[in-house]
XYZ file of C-alpha atoms in Angstrom:
159
model
C -0.029 0.020 0.020
C 1.173 3.483 -0.687
C 1.768 6.016 1.921
C -1.114 8.470 2.630
C -2.602 10.441 5.280
C -6.087 9.300 4.872
C -7.965 8.088 8.034
C -9.942 5.042 7.990
C -13.647 5.002 9.163
C -13.748 1.708 10.902
C -17.482 2.130 11.763
C -18.258 1.219 7.997
C -16.948 -2.285 8.744
C -18.876 -2.925 11.997
C -21.788 -5.265 11.737
C -24.376 -3.100 13.534
C -23.944 -0.053 11.575
C -23.572 -1.768 8.287
C -27.280 -2.744 8.159
C -28.290 0.818 9.057
C -25.955 2.195 6.357
C -27.262 -0.112 3.703
C -30.888 0.812 4.536
C -29.898 4.536 4.332
C -28.277 4.138 1.022
C -31.369 2.372 -0.309
C -33.496 5.165 0.924
C -31.179 7.735 -0.799
C -31.228 5.706 -3.937
C -35.100 5.500 -3.867
C -35.456 9.206 -3.149
C -32.934 9.828 -5.889
C -35.211 7.833 -8.337
C -38.185 9.471 -7.190
C -36.584 12.876 -7.756
C -35.642 11.804 -11.315
C -39.105 10.707 -12.030
C -40.734 13.813 -10.558
C -38.428 16.004 -12.536
C -39.187 14.191 -15.914
C -42.903 14.521 -14.924
C -42.404 18.276 -13.970
C -40.784 18.956 -17.477
C -43.649 17.406 -19.204
C -46.108 19.535 -17.140
C -44.112 22.672 -17.699
C -44.379 22.159 -21.366
C -47.992 21.278 -21.260
C -48.838 24.383 -19.172
C -46.664 26.513 -21.518
C -48.410 25.005 -24.511
C -51.936 25.804 -22.917
C -50.602 29.391 -22.101
C -49.666 29.934 -25.681
C -53.021 28.558 -26.781
C -54.904 30.868 -24.603
C -52.768 33.838 -25.598
C -53.283 33.156 -29.199
C -57.054 32.757 -28.915
C -57.156 36.016 -26.993
C -55.273 37.883 -29.562
C -57.321 36.278 -32.406
C -60.617 37.474 -30.635
C -59.065 41.163 -30.415
C -58.171 41.027 -34.109
C -61.630 39.869 -35.083
C -63.144 42.572 -32.728
C -60.905 45.118 -34.419
C -61.991 43.941 -37.834
C -65.721 44.081 -36.964
C -65.151 47.717 -35.454
C -63.438 48.758 -38.788
C -66.172 47.543 -40.819
C -68.845 49.235 -38.770
C -66.743 52.594 -39.028
C -66.910 51.973 -42.697
C -70.487 51.497 -42.845
C -71.070 54.570 -40.756
C -69.095 56.670 -43.190
C -71.029 55.220 -45.994
C -74.409 56.024 -44.054
C -73.174 59.616 -43.553
C -72.209 60.148 -47.100
C -75.746 58.870 -48.237
C -77.465 61.075 -45.651
C -75.663 64.152 -46.978
C -76.271 63.199 -50.447
C -80.086 62.941 -49.522
C -80.018 66.544 -48.028
C -78.392 67.823 -51.160
C -80.980 66.105 -53.425
C -83.816 67.273 -51.066
C -82.443 71.009 -51.341
C -82.186 70.540 -55.095
C -85.686 69.317 -55.398
C -86.974 72.115 -53.372
C -85.057 74.838 -55.289
C -86.645 73.434 -58.447
C -90.179 73.153 -57.340
C -90.015 76.448 -55.431
C -92.712 78.778 -56.679
C -90.439 81.216 -58.376
C -88.889 78.356 -60.389
C -92.339 76.996 -61.554
C -93.452 80.643 -62.456
C -90.148 81.114 -64.430
C -90.482 77.814 -66.264
C -94.187 78.628 -67.261
C -93.467 82.119 -68.549
C -90.025 81.215 -70.377
C -90.381 77.704 -71.421
C -94.137 77.332 -71.995
C -94.797 80.939 -72.913
C -97.843 81.404 -70.363
C -98.514 84.686 -68.947
C -100.347 86.052 -65.812
C -103.967 86.860 -66.094
C -105.044 90.189 -66.112
C -108.412 91.486 -64.693
C -109.956 92.020 -67.975
C -109.478 88.290 -68.757
C -111.531 87.018 -65.855
C -115.131 86.273 -66.478
C -117.754 85.776 -63.727
C -120.783 83.801 -64.109
C -124.064 83.776 -62.179
C -126.014 80.834 -61.821
C -129.779 80.855 -61.449
C -130.082 77.409 -59.850
C -127.695 77.594 -57.055
C -124.043 76.383 -56.915
C -124.368 73.257 -58.842
C -123.422 73.038 -62.548
C -124.603 69.898 -64.494
C -122.911 69.005 -67.597
C -124.918 66.823 -69.850
C -123.447 63.386 -70.620
C -122.300 63.114 -74.114
C -123.629 60.059 -76.285
C -120.828 57.864 -76.891
C -120.863 55.402 -79.827
C -121.770 51.862 -79.433
C -118.205 50.563 -79.264
C -117.308 52.897 -76.293
C -120.470 51.897 -74.434
C -119.507 48.428 -74.796
C -116.016 49.086 -73.590
C -117.177 50.887 -70.644
C -119.710 48.245 -69.749
C -116.908 45.501 -69.888
C -114.653 47.599 -67.784
C -117.373 48.184 -65.242
C -118.137 44.458 -65.117
C -114.295 43.626 -64.631
C -114.161 46.251 -61.975
C -117.149 44.549 -60.219
C -115.608 41.149 -60.394
C -112.400 42.448 -58.813
C -114.585 43.987 -56.004
């Protein structure tokens, strides 16, 4: 044997302590194996939790993206509605300007050649029999009378 300054632990070789040490070593081995199995399971749990977190985060982001897209579409439709309402106001103003009394009067005078009535052109009539005027019915020819009878019959059937 070589020269060394190492001390020997003689208690290792005694019979009473040997059984206790062997049981301690087995417990340490068991606990070491358990720690290894727990660490492998914890790594798997970590990856599963991380994957679930990434999945939830991506779902939340996708929801926000969809919400933003819907809000943008609503904004575009509101702009379109506003444009249509302003166009409606413009057209209403144009219709009112064309149908104003002055515009109608100018059209009648300039385009149709009409003139305003003068007092000398107005004729008044007096009725002897009250405020009722009876216009005698003109005698229509036979074909018109048949046509009117047929139209009256169709109108009667329609109700």
